[in-house]
Coordinates of C-alpha atoms and ligand atoms in Angstrom, one line a residue:
M1 CA 17.6 17.0 4.8
T2 CA 18.3 18.7 8.3
S3 CA 21.2 17.7 10.0
E4 CA 21.5 18.5 13.8
T5 CA 24.7 21.0 13.4
E6 CA 22.5 23.4 11.8
R7 CA 19.7 25.1 13.5
P8 CA 16.4 24.8 11.8
S9 CA 14.0 27.6 11.6
D10 CA 10.3 28.2 11.8
F11 CA 7.7 30.5 13.4
I12 CA 8.8 29.6 17.3
R13 CA 12.9 30.0 16.8
D14 CA 12.1 33.0 15.2
I15 CA 10.1 34.7 18.1
V16 CA 12.6 33.2 20.8
A17 CA 16.1 34.6 18.9
N18 CA 13.9 38.0 18.8
D19 CA 12.9 37.9 22.3
L20 CA 16.7 37.0 23.3
R21 CA 17.8 40.4 21.1
T22 CA 15.8 42.4 22.7
G23 CA 16.4 41.5 26.1
K24 CA 13.1 40.5 26.5
Y25 CA 14.4 37.4 28.4
K26 CA 18.0 37.0 29.7
K27 CA 17.7 33.2 29.6
I28 CA 15.1 31.0 27.5
C29 CA 13.6 28.0 29.3
T30 CA 10.9 25.5 28.4
R31 CA 8.8 23.2 29.3
F32 CA 7.8 19.9 28.1
P33 CA 4.6 18.9 30.4
P34 CA 3.2 15.2 29.2
E35 CA 0.6 13.7 32.0
P36 CA 1.4 10.8 33.2
N37 CA -1.7 8.7 31.6
G38 CA 0.4 6.7 29.3
Y39 CA 3.6 6.1 27.5
L40 CA 4.7 8.6 25.3
H41 CA 4.7 8.5 21.7
I42 CA 6.0 10.3 18.4
G43 CA 3.7 13.2 18.4
H44 CA 5.4 13.5 22.0
A45 CA 8.6 13.3 20.6
K46 CA 8.0 16.1 18.2
S47 CA 7.0 18.2 21.1
I48 CA 10.8 16.9 23.1
C49 CA 12.9 17.7 20.1
L50 CA 11.1 21.6 19.8
N51 CA 10.9 22.2 23.2
F52 CA 14.5 20.7 24.1
G53 CA 16.0 22.0 21.0
I54 CA 14.9 25.7 21.6
A55 CA 17.0 25.0 24.9
H56 CA 19.6 23.4 23.3
E57 CA 20.2 26.2 20.6
F58 CA 19.5 29.0 22.6
G59 CA 21.7 28.0 25.7
G60 CA 18.7 27.9 27.9
T61 CA 17.0 25.2 29.8
C62 CA 14.1 23.0 29.5
N63 CA 12.0 21.3 32.2
I64 CA 10.3 17.8 32.3
R65 CA 7.3 18.3 34.3
M66 CA 4.3 15.6 35.1
D67 CA 1.1 17.5 34.4
D68 CA 0.0 15.2 37.5
T69 CA -3.5 17.2 38.6
N70 CA -5.7 14.7 37.8
P71 CA -5.6 12.3 40.8
I72 CA -8.0 9.0 39.2
K73 CA -5.9 8.4 35.9
E74 CA -2.0 8.4 36.8
E75 CA 0.3 5.6 37.5
A76 CA 4.0 5.5 38.6
E77 CA 4.5 3.5 35.8
Y78 CA 3.8 5.8 33.4
V79 CA 6.0 8.0 35.6
E80 CA 9.2 6.1 35.0
S81 CA 8.6 5.3 31.1
I82 CA 8.0 9.0 30.7
M83 CA 11.5 9.2 32.2
A84 CA 13.4 6.7 30.0
D85 CA 11.9 8.2 27.0
V86 CA 12.7 11.2 27.0
H87 CA 16.3 10.4 28.2
W88 CA 16.2 8.1 25.6
L89 CA 15.6 10.2 23.2
I90 CA 17.6 13.5 24.3
D91 CA 20.6 11.5 26.2
G92 CA 24.0 12.9 23.9
W93 CA 22.6 15.7 22.4
A94 CA 20.0 17.8 24.7
D95 CA 20.8 16.3 28.1
K96 CA 23.1 19.0 29.5
H97 CA 19.8 21.3 28.8
V98 CA 17.6 19.7 31.4
G99 CA 16.1 22.1 33.7
G100 CA 16.5 19.2 36.7
A101 CA 14.7 16.2 37.9
P102 CA 11.5 16.1 36.9
F103 CA 9.0 18.9 38.2
Y104 CA 5.4 18.0 39.2
A105 CA 2.6 20.3 39.0
S106 CA 1.2 18.5 42.0
D107 CA 4.3 19.4 43.9
Y108 CA 2.4 23.3 43.7
F109 CA -1.2 22.4 44.7
D110 CA 0.0 24.7 47.9
R111 CA 0.7 27.3 46.3
F112 CA -1.3 26.6 43.3
Y113 CA -4.3 27.1 46.7
E114 CA -2.5 30.3 48.0
Y115 CA -2.8 31.8 44.6
A116 CA -7.1 30.8 44.2
I117 CA -7.3 32.6 47.7
D118 CA -5.4 35.5 46.3
L119 CA -7.8 35.5 43.5
I120 CA -10.8 34.9 45.5
G121 CA -9.7 38.5 47.5
K122 CA -9.0 40.2 44.5
G123 CA -12.9 39.5 43.5
K124 CA -12.0 37.7 40.6
A125 CA -13.3 34.0 41.4
Y126 CA -16.0 32.8 43.1
V127 CA -17.5 29.5 44.9
C128 CA -20.5 27.9 42.3
D129 CA -22.7 25.7 43.1
M130 CA -24.0 24.6 40.4
T131 CA -23.3 20.7 39.5
A132 CA -20.8 20.2 36.4
E133 CA -23.9 19.8 33.9
E134 CA -25.3 22.7 34.9
T135 CA -22.4 24.8 35.1
D136 CA -21.5 23.3 31.4
A137 CA -25.0 24.4 30.0
Y138 CA -24.8 27.9 31.6
R139 CA -21.7 28.7 30.1
R140 CA -22.8 27.5 27.0
M141 CA -26.0 29.9 27.2
G142 CA -23.7 32.7 28.5
K143 CA -25.8 32.6 31.6
P144 CA -24.4 33.8 34.9
S145 CA -24.8 31.8 37.9
S146 CA -26.5 32.5 41.2
S147 CA -23.7 32.4 43.1
R148 CA -21.5 35.0 41.0
D149 CA -22.2 37.9 42.9
R150 CA -21.0 35.8 46.4
P151 CA -19.3 38.2 48.5
I152 CA -15.7 37.8 49.1
E153 CA -15.6 36.6 52.6
E154 CA -18.3 33.9 52.0
N155 CA -16.1 32.8 48.7
L156 CA -13.1 32.4 51.3
D157 CA -15.0 30.5 53.9
L158 CA -16.9 27.9 51.2
F159 CA -13.6 27.6 49.4
R160 CA -11.4 26.7 52.6
R161 CA -14.4 24.1 53.4
M162 CA -14.3 22.5 49.6
K163 CA -10.5 21.7 50.9
S164 CA -11.2 20.8 54.2
G165 CA -13.8 17.8 52.8
E166 CA -16.8 19.3 54.4
F167 CA -18.9 18.7 50.6
P168 CA -18.9 15.8 48.4
D169 CA -17.8 15.4 45.3
G170 CA -19.3 17.7 42.1
A171 CA -20.9 19.4 44.6
R172 CA -19.4 23.0 44.8
T173 CA -16.6 24.5 41.9
L174 CA -13.8 27.6 42.2
R175 CA -14.7 29.6 39.0
A176 CA -13.3 32.8 37.5
K177 CA -15.1 35.6 37.1
I178 CA -14.1 36.7 33.8
D179 CA -17.4 37.2 31.3
V180 CA -20.1 34.9 30.8
N181 CA -21.2 36.0 27.4
A182 CA -16.9 36.5 26.4
P183 CA -17.7 35.4 22.5
N184 CA -14.4 32.5 23.7
V185 CA -16.1 30.3 25.3
W186 CA -12.9 29.4 27.1
L187 CA -13.8 33.0 28.9
R188 CA -16.9 31.9 30.2
D189 CA -16.3 31.9 34.2
P190 CA -14.2 28.8 33.8
V191 CA -13.8 26.3 36.8
L192 CA -10.3 26.5 38.2
Y193 CA -10.9 23.7 41.3
R194 CA -13.3 20.5 41.3
I195 CA -13.9 18.7 44.7
R196 CA -12.1 14.9 43.6
H197 CA -12.5 12.6 47.2
A198 CA -9.8 11.1 45.5
S199 CA -5.9 9.8 46.8
H200 CA -3.7 10.9 44.4
H201 CA -0.5 9.0 43.5
R202 CA 2.0 11.8 45.3
T203 CA 0.1 13.7 47.3
G204 CA -2.0 10.7 48.8
D205 CA -4.8 12.0 50.8
K206 CA -4.0 15.6 51.6
W207 CA -6.1 17.5 48.8
C208 CA -10.2 16.6 47.8
I209 CA -10.1 18.7 45.4
Y210 CA -7.8 19.5 42.3
P211 CA -6.7 22.4 39.9
M212 CA -7.8 22.0 36.2
Y213 CA -5.6 22.3 33.5
D214 CA -5.9 25.8 32.4
W215 CA -5.2 27.3 36.5
A216 CA -2.5 24.5 36.9
H217 CA -0.6 24.6 33.9
T218 CA -0.4 28.3 33.7
L219 CA 0.7 28.9 37.8
S220 CA 3.4 25.9 36.6
D221 CA 5.1 27.8 34.1
Y222 CA 5.3 31.0 36.2
I223 CA 6.1 29.2 39.0
E224 CA 9.1 27.4 36.8
G225 CA 9.9 30.9 35.3
I226 CA 9.1 29.3 31.4
T227 CA 9.3 31.9 29.3
H228 CA 7.7 30.0 26.0
S229 CA 5.2 27.6 26.6
V230 CA 4.6 25.7 23.5
C231 CA 1.7 23.4 23.0
T232 CA -0.2 22.3 20.6
L233 CA -2.8 24.4 18.4
E234 CA -5.8 23.2 20.5
F235 CA -4.8 25.1 23.7
E236 CA -4.9 28.6 21.1
V237 CA -9.0 29.3 22.5
H238 CA -7.3 28.7 26.0
R239 CA -4.5 31.8 25.2
P240 CA -6.8 34.1 26.4
L241 CA -7.5 32.6 29.6
Y242 CA -3.4 31.7 30.7
N243 CA -2.9 35.4 30.0
W244 CA -6.2 36.6 32.1
I245 CA -4.9 34.6 34.9
L246 CA -1.4 35.8 35.0
E247 CA -3.1 39.8 34.9
A248 CA -5.2 38.8 37.4
L249 CA -3.1 37.6 39.9
E250 CA -0.8 40.7 39.0
L251 CA 2.2 38.5 39.1
P252 CA 5.7 40.7 38.3
E253 CA 7.2 40.2 35.1
P254 CA 9.0 38.4 33.5
R255 CA 6.1 36.2 32.9
P256 CA 5.6 33.2 30.5
H257 CA 3.8 33.7 26.9
Q258 CA 2.3 30.6 25.0
Y259 CA 2.5 29.7 21.6
E260 CA 0.8 27.1 19.2
F261 CA 2.4 24.5 16.3
A262 CA 0.4 21.9 14.4
R263 CA 0.2 18.5 16.4
L264 CA 2.0 15.6 14.5
N265 CA -0.6 13.6 12.5
M266 CA 1.0 10.1 10.6
T267 CA -0.7 8.2 8.5
Y268 CA -1.3 4.2 9.1
A269 CA -1.2 4.9 12.5
V270 CA -3.4 6.6 15.4
M271 CA -2.0 9.0 17.6
S272 CA -4.0 9.4 20.6
K273 CA -3.2 7.7 24.1
R274 CA -7.0 7.1 24.6
K275 CA -6.8 4.6 21.5
L276 CA -2.8 3.1 21.7
I277 CA -4.4 2.3 25.5
Q278 CA -7.3 0.4 24.0
L279 CA -4.6 -1.6 21.4
V280 CA -2.9 -2.5 24.8
N281 CA -5.4 -3.8 26.7
E282 CA -7.2 -5.3 24.6
K283 CA -4.3 -7.5 23.3
L284 CA -4.1 -6.2 19.8
V285 CA -0.6 -5.7 20.3
S286 CA 1.9 -7.4 22.9
G287 CA 2.2 -4.2 25.2
W288 CA 3.3 -0.5 25.1
D289 CA 6.7 -1.4 23.5
D290 CA 5.2 -3.6 20.7
P291 CA 7.2 -2.5 17.9
R292 CA 4.7 -1.7 15.3
M293 CA 2.9 1.0 18.0
L294 CA 4.4 4.6 17.3
T295 CA 5.4 5.2 21.3
I296 CA 8.7 6.3 22.1
S297 CA 9.2 3.1 23.6
G298 CA 7.5 0.9 20.7
L299 CA 10.0 2.7 18.0
R300 CA 12.9 2.0 20.3
R301 CA 12.4 -1.8 20.4
R302 CA 11.8 -1.7 16.9
G303 CA 15.0 -0.6 16.1
V304 CA 15.1 3.4 15.4
T305 CA 17.3 5.5 17.0
S306 CA 17.1 8.4 18.8
S307 CA 19.2 10.2 16.6
A308 CA 16.3 9.3 13.5
L309 CA 13.4 10.0 15.7
R310 CA 15.4 13.3 16.0
S311 CA 16.2 13.6 12.5
F312 CA 12.6 13.2 11.5
A313 CA 11.3 15.4 14.3
Y314 CA 13.1 18.6 12.1
N315 CA 13.2 17.4 8.9
I316 CA 8.8 17.6 9.4
G317 CA 9.0 21.2 10.6
I318 CA 7.2 23.3 12.9
T319 CA 3.8 25.2 11.7
K320 CA 0.7 26.3 12.4
Y321 CA -1.5 24.2 10.0
P322 CA -2.9 21.0 10.7
S323 CA -1.7 18.4 8.5
M324 CA -0.7 14.9 7.9
T325 CA 2.7 13.0 7.6
D326 CA 3.0 10.6 5.4
M327 CA 4.5 7.2 6.8
A328 CA 7.0 7.1 4.2
V329 CA 8.5 9.9 5.7
L330 CA 9.8 8.4 8.9
E331 CA 10.4 5.2 6.9
H332 CA 12.8 7.0 4.3
T333 CA 14.5 8.9 7.3
I334 CA 15.0 5.4 8.9
R335 CA 16.7 3.6 5.6
D336 CA 18.5 7.8 5.1
E337 CA 20.5 6.9 8.4
F338 CA 20.7 3.3 8.3
N339 CA 22.3 3.4 4.7
R340 CA 24.8 5.1 5.9
C341 CA 25.4 3.3 9.4
A342 CA 24.4 -0.2 9.2
S343 CA 26.7 -2.8 9.1
R344 CA 26.0 -5.5 5.4
R345 CA 25.2 -9.2 6.9
L346 CA 24.0 -12.3 5.1
A347 CA 21.0 -14.0 6.5
V348 CA 17.9 -16.1 4.1
L349 CA 14.7 -15.4 6.1
R350 CA 12.6 -18.3 4.2
P351 CA 15.6 -21.1 3.2
T352 CA 15.9 -23.4 0.6
K353 CA 18.9 -26.1 0.5
V354 CA 21.0 -25.8 -1.9
V355 CA 23.9 -28.6 -2.9
L356 CA 26.7 -27.8 -4.8
T357 CA 27.6 -31.1 -6.7
N358 CA 31.1 -30.1 -8.4
Y359 CA 31.9 -28.5 -4.8
P360 CA 34.4 -30.8 -2.6
D361 CA 33.1 -32.3 0.4
G362 CA 33.9 -31.1 3.9
K363 CA 35.6 -28.2 2.2
V364 CA 35.1 -24.6 3.8
E365 CA 36.4 -21.7 1.9
E366 CA 36.4 -18.1 3.7
L367 CA 35.1 -15.3 1.1
E368 CA 35.8 -11.7 2.0
A369 CA 32.4 -9.6 2.5
I370 CA 32.1 -5.6 2.4
N371 CA 30.8 -4.5 5.9
N372 CA 29.3 -1.3 4.1
P373 CA 30.1 0.0 1.0
E374 CA 28.9 3.6 2.2
D375 CA 31.6 3.8 4.8
P376 CA 34.9 2.7 4.1
N377 CA 36.3 2.1 7.2
S378 CA 34.1 -0.6 8.4
G379 CA 36.7 -2.7 6.5
T380 CA 35.4 -6.5 5.6
R381 CA 34.7 -9.8 7.4
K382 CA 35.0 -13.8 6.4
I383 CA 31.8 -15.2 5.5
P384 CA 31.8 -19.3 5.0
F385 CA 31.5 -20.6 1.9
S386 CA 30.4 -24.9 1.6
R387 CA 28.7 -27.3 -0.3
E388 CA 25.7 -26.7 1.1
L389 CA 24.2 -23.5 1.2
Y390 CA 20.7 -22.1 2.0
I391 CA 19.5 -19.4 -0.1
E392 CA 15.9 -17.7 -0.2
R393 CA 13.0 -19.3 -1.0
D394 CA 11.7 -17.2 -3.4
D395 CA 14.7 -16.5 -4.9
F396 CA 14.1 -19.8 -7.0
M397 CA 11.2 -20.4 -9.3
E398 CA 10.2 -23.5 -11.3
T399 CA 8.5 -21.9 -14.3
P400 CA 9.3 -17.7 -13.6
P401 CA 7.9 -15.3 -15.2
P402 CA 9.4 -12.6 -17.7
K403 CA 12.3 -10.5 -16.3
Y404 CA 12.6 -12.7 -13.6
F405 CA 16.8 -13.2 -12.9
R406 CA 17.3 -15.0 -10.4
L407 CA 17.5 -19.2 -10.3
R408 CA 15.7 -21.3 -12.0
P409 CA 16.0 -25.1 -13.5
G410 CA 19.0 -24.8 -15.9
G411 CA 19.3 -21.3 -14.9
E412 CA 22.5 -19.1 -13.4
V413 CA 22.8 -16.9 -10.9
R414 CA 25.7 -15.2 -8.8
L415 CA 26.1 -15.6 -5.6
K416 CA 27.0 -12.5 -3.5
Y417 CA 30.4 -12.2 -2.8
A418 CA 31.1 -15.8 -4.3
Y419 CA 30.9 -17.8 -7.1
I420 CA 28.3 -18.4 -10.3
I421 CA 26.1 -21.2 -9.8
K422 CA 23.6 -23.2 -12.3
C423 CA 20.6 -25.3 -11.0
D424 CA 20.7 -28.5 -13.2
E425 CA 17.8 -30.7 -10.4
V426 CA 14.8 -29.7 -8.3
V427 CA 14.0 -32.8 -5.7
K428 CA 10.5 -32.2 -4.0
D429 CA 9.5 -33.6 -1.1
A430 CA 6.5 -36.1 -1.1
A431 CA 3.8 -33.3 -0.8
G432 CA 5.8 -31.7 -3.9
N433 CA 7.8 -29.0 -2.3
V434 CA 10.9 -27.9 -3.6
S435 CA 13.2 -29.6 -0.7
E436 CA 16.7 -29.1 -2.6
L437 CA 18.3 -27.9 -5.5
R438 CA 21.0 -29.7 -6.8
C439 CA 23.4 -27.0 -8.3
T440 CA 27.1 -26.9 -10.4
V441 CA 29.3 -24.2 -9.3
D442 CA 31.2 -22.1 -12.2
L443 CA 34.8 -22.6 -9.9
D444 CA 36.7 -20.0 -11.7
S445 CA 34.0 -17.6 -11.3
K446 CA 35.1 -16.4 -8.1
S447 CA 36.2 -12.6 -7.9
G448 CA 39.6 -12.3 -9.7
G449 CA 39.1 -15.7 -11.4
P450 CA 39.1 -16.1 -15.1
T451 CA 35.2 -16.5 -15.7
A452 CA 34.4 -13.8 -12.8
G453 CA 33.4 -11.3 -15.6
R454 CA 30.8 -13.5 -17.3
K455 CA 27.4 -11.3 -17.4
I456 CA 25.0 -13.2 -15.4
K457 CA 22.1 -10.8 -14.2
G458 CA 20.8 -11.4 -11.2
T459 CA 22.8 -11.6 -7.7
I460 CA 21.2 -13.0 -4.7
H461 CA 22.2 -13.7 -1.3
W462 CA 23.1 -17.0 0.7
V463 CA 24.4 -18.3 3.7
S464 CA 26.8 -21.7 4.3
A465 CA 24.2 -24.1 5.8
A466 CA 26.8 -25.9 8.1
Q467 CA 28.1 -22.5 10.2
A468 CA 24.5 -20.9 9.7
I469 CA 23.0 -20.0 13.2
D470 CA 19.2 -20.1 13.8
A471 CA 17.7 -16.7 14.4
E472 CA 13.8 -16.3 15.3
V473 CA 13.0 -13.0 13.3
R474 CA 9.9 -10.9 13.4
L475 CA 9.4 -9.4 10.1
Y476 CA 7.1 -5.7 11.3
D477 CA 4.9 -4.0 9.1
R478 CA 2.3 -1.2 9.2
L479 CA 0.0 -1.8 12.1
F480 CA -3.0 -0.3 10.1
C481 CA -4.1 -1.6 6.6
V482 CA -5.5 1.9 5.7
P483 CA -4.3 5.6 5.9
E484 CA -6.3 7.1 7.8
P485 CA -7.8 4.4 10.3
D486 CA -9.6 7.0 13.0
A487 CA -11.4 8.6 9.6
G488 CA -14.2 6.6 10.9
G489 CA -16.1 3.0 11.4
D490 CA -14.2 1.8 14.6
F491 CA -10.0 1.9 14.0
K492 CA -9.3 -1.2 15.2
S493 CA -11.2 -2.9 12.0
F494 CA -8.5 -1.4 10.0
I495 CA -5.6 -3.5 12.1
N496 CA -3.1 -4.6 9.2
S497 CA -3.1 -8.9 10.0
D498 CA 0.2 -9.3 8.3
S499 CA 1.9 -6.5 10.2
L500 CA 4.0 -9.0 12.1
Q501 CA 5.3 -12.6 10.4
V502 CA 7.3 -15.0 12.5
V503 CA 10.6 -16.7 10.8
T504 CA 12.8 -18.4 11.6
A505 CA 16.3 -17.3 9.7
K506 CA 19.6 -19.1 8.9
C507 CA 22.5 -16.1 9.3
E508 CA 25.9 -15.6 8.7
P509 CA 27.9 -16.8 11.4
A510 CA 29.2 -13.0 12.0
L511 CA 26.1 -12.2 13.5
A512 CA 26.3 -13.7 16.7
E513 CA 29.2 -11.1 17.5
A514 CA 26.2 -8.4 16.7
S515 CA 25.5 -6.3 19.8
P516 CA 21.8 -4.7 20.5
E517 CA 23.3 -1.4 19.9
E518 CA 24.2 -1.9 16.2
R519 CA 22.3 -1.6 13.0
Y520 CA 22.4 -4.4 10.0
Q521 CA 21.5 -4.1 6.9
F522 CA 20.4 -8.3 6.0
E523 CA 21.5 -7.4 2.3
R524 CA 18.3 -7.4 -0.1
L525 CA 16.2 -7.4 3.0
G526 CA 15.4 -4.8 5.5
Y527 CA 17.5 -3.2 8.4
F528 CA 17.3 -5.5 11.6
A529 CA 18.1 -4.8 15.2
L530 CA 18.7 -7.4 18.1
D531 CA 14.8 -7.3 20.3
P532 CA 16.0 -7.1 24.0
D533 CA 14.4 -11.6 23.8
S534 CA 17.8 -12.3 22.5
T535 CA 19.4 -15.1 25.1
G536 CA 23.0 -15.7 24.7
S537 CA 21.5 -19.2 22.7
R538 CA 19.4 -17.7 20.4
Q539 CA 18.6 -14.2 18.8
V540 CA 15.4 -12.4 18.1
W541 CA 15.7 -10.0 15.5
N542 CA 13.1 -7.1 14.5
R543 CA 13.4 -5.8 11.2
T544 CA 13.0 -2.1 11.5
A545 CA 12.4 -1.1 8.3
T546 CA 12.2 -2.6 4.6
L547 CA 15.2 -1.5 1.9
R548 CA 12.1 -0.3 -0.4
D549 CA 9.1 1.6 0.0
T550 CA 6.5 -1.3 -1.2
W551 CA 3.4 0.3 0.4
A552 CA 3.6 3.2 -2.4
K553 CA 3.5 0.5 -5.1
A554 CA 0.7 -1.2 -3.5
A555 CA -1.0 2.4 -3.1
K556 CA -0.7 2.9 -6.7
R557 CA -2.0 -0.2 -7.7
S558 CA -5.5 0.0 -6.0
Ligands
ATP601 P1 -3.0 12.4 23.2 O1 -3.7 13.2 22.8 O2 -2.3 11.9 22.2 O3 -3.8 11.7 24.6 P2 -2.0 14.9 24.7 O4 -1.6 15.8 24.0 O5 -2.7 14.7 26.1 O6 -2.0 13.9 23.8 P3 -0.3 15.3 27.1 O7 0.8 13.7 27.5 O8 -0.9 16.1 27.3 O9 -0.6 14.2 25.8 O10 1.0 15.9 26.5 C1 2.4 16.4 26.7 C2 2.6 17.7 25.2 O11 3.1 16.8 24.3 C3 1.9 18.5 25.0 O12 2.7 20.0 25.3 C4 1.4 18.2 24.0 O13 0.8 19.7 23.4 C5 2.6 17.5 23.5 N1 1.7 16.2 22.5 C6 1.1 15.5 22.5 N2 0.3 15.1 22.0 C7 1.4 15.7 20.8 C8 1.2 15.5 19.0 N3 0.9 15.1 18.4 N4 2.7 16.5 18.0 C9 3.2 17.3 19.1 N5 2.6 17.4 20.3 C10 2.3 16.6 21.2
MG602 MG1 -3.1 16.2 27.5

């Protein structure tokens, strides 16, 4: 695994290193340009880690820029969530490399307009009278618009009148005059401005013409002094237009350059904001931060740490080829970190009561338990032991299959950090369910005792009933039950109905002091983090990851 102390290597970092070596740029400036039309997801995290990683490793800066050129779709709530998510992901790591307060493409609307006037003046743009549909059709056919040869003065006049609100939506556009037959369709006189009589979340009603992506994006990069404009592969076909804009305006060097990498796709997930919005709006999840969502806020709530998410982004690497990353890779990264850092605790998710008939009533022993076997500095804690305990329902079977080494009638099992017990009697309720197990304890079998070394195959976890605290535990699993919910049909029909189970668990008393910043391994069960729904009197725990990959086994079986 790559650690944050070694610099990852990929083709983009090679280019950056070379540009610094040859003196092409004195200082590196990258940017992360989200459109504020939804919450950020794990794919954005990959882009953030790449752009801030480059700034961090090469002593440069990275700008956060809201690509807020579309007045209809954007909301201030999204801007806030984006900032919170970016900071959560980079603070303490690359926060020194933030280029300043967030930038907004909408702050450059005046300059974009001036550049457009300049372009028209150079004879390289014209006002076109066709509708959006006609424009599309003509571009497909490689046919010139009848407005293409309009004189410069007339273009300037019409464009100013577009800006002043004289024409309705869709009546006219400003188009670059490049080549209607270009093999690359993006160069076939692309639209640079369209009319939209709509309020914008930052500029209000000042504008009724709005710039298109290529115009706004290229010029924002130039205005901010971006050196390496890194985006995903689908923008590769836009790169000639990006370069054309810089060239046509004769903008002085240094100019930015665009590079593309493969976006992150993950199995058992959907990634596009359009689909995530549907899950939220149709209440198929509890919100953008539902812990099953691969949004940054969902992952955070689930208990994933920013360091684990950054390790994930580093480990998957940056390539030029589209691919699918297995969800197991993310889960493995989480386990890898949490195994090193998480404090071990005992909790019983589905309790069955055990009464130790030969253990004195009222006696409470304090047994010593190791906080983290992977970290010798984490020390030990005391856990109470008494006559009445809870064990996991699944750790007892009346008629067990072969190789079942946990508790059975007449069988023995070791209680972790405590004694060996033997099941003498199974008590059932009226419905025939096991309500209590009556057991005897081998009082000599505690660590250091004369029979402590007895060979017992199974060891199970437990909590002492009187001191246990009740907690709600939310057991999260993958949101989709198929590897590619996007591959065909309605992705929502593949939602895993077992992706959330809620239980009331019995927890060892040390968990009362648990902190939301810390991560815990409930022994034999998984990794857990406190949910913000926790109150002083009732904790709510989220399962961040299981201890093992249960899906790999299931996939092999099927
Ligand atoms: P979506 O398709 O999920 O709605 P988007 O590309 O429209 O995402 P933007 O807000 O425009 O979202 O993206 C901001 C930046 O994040 C862009 O530079 C984009 O290339 C990058 N990005 C978006 N999705 C991914 C992904 N899956 N993997 C890597 N980078 C991504
Ligand atoms: Mg986008």
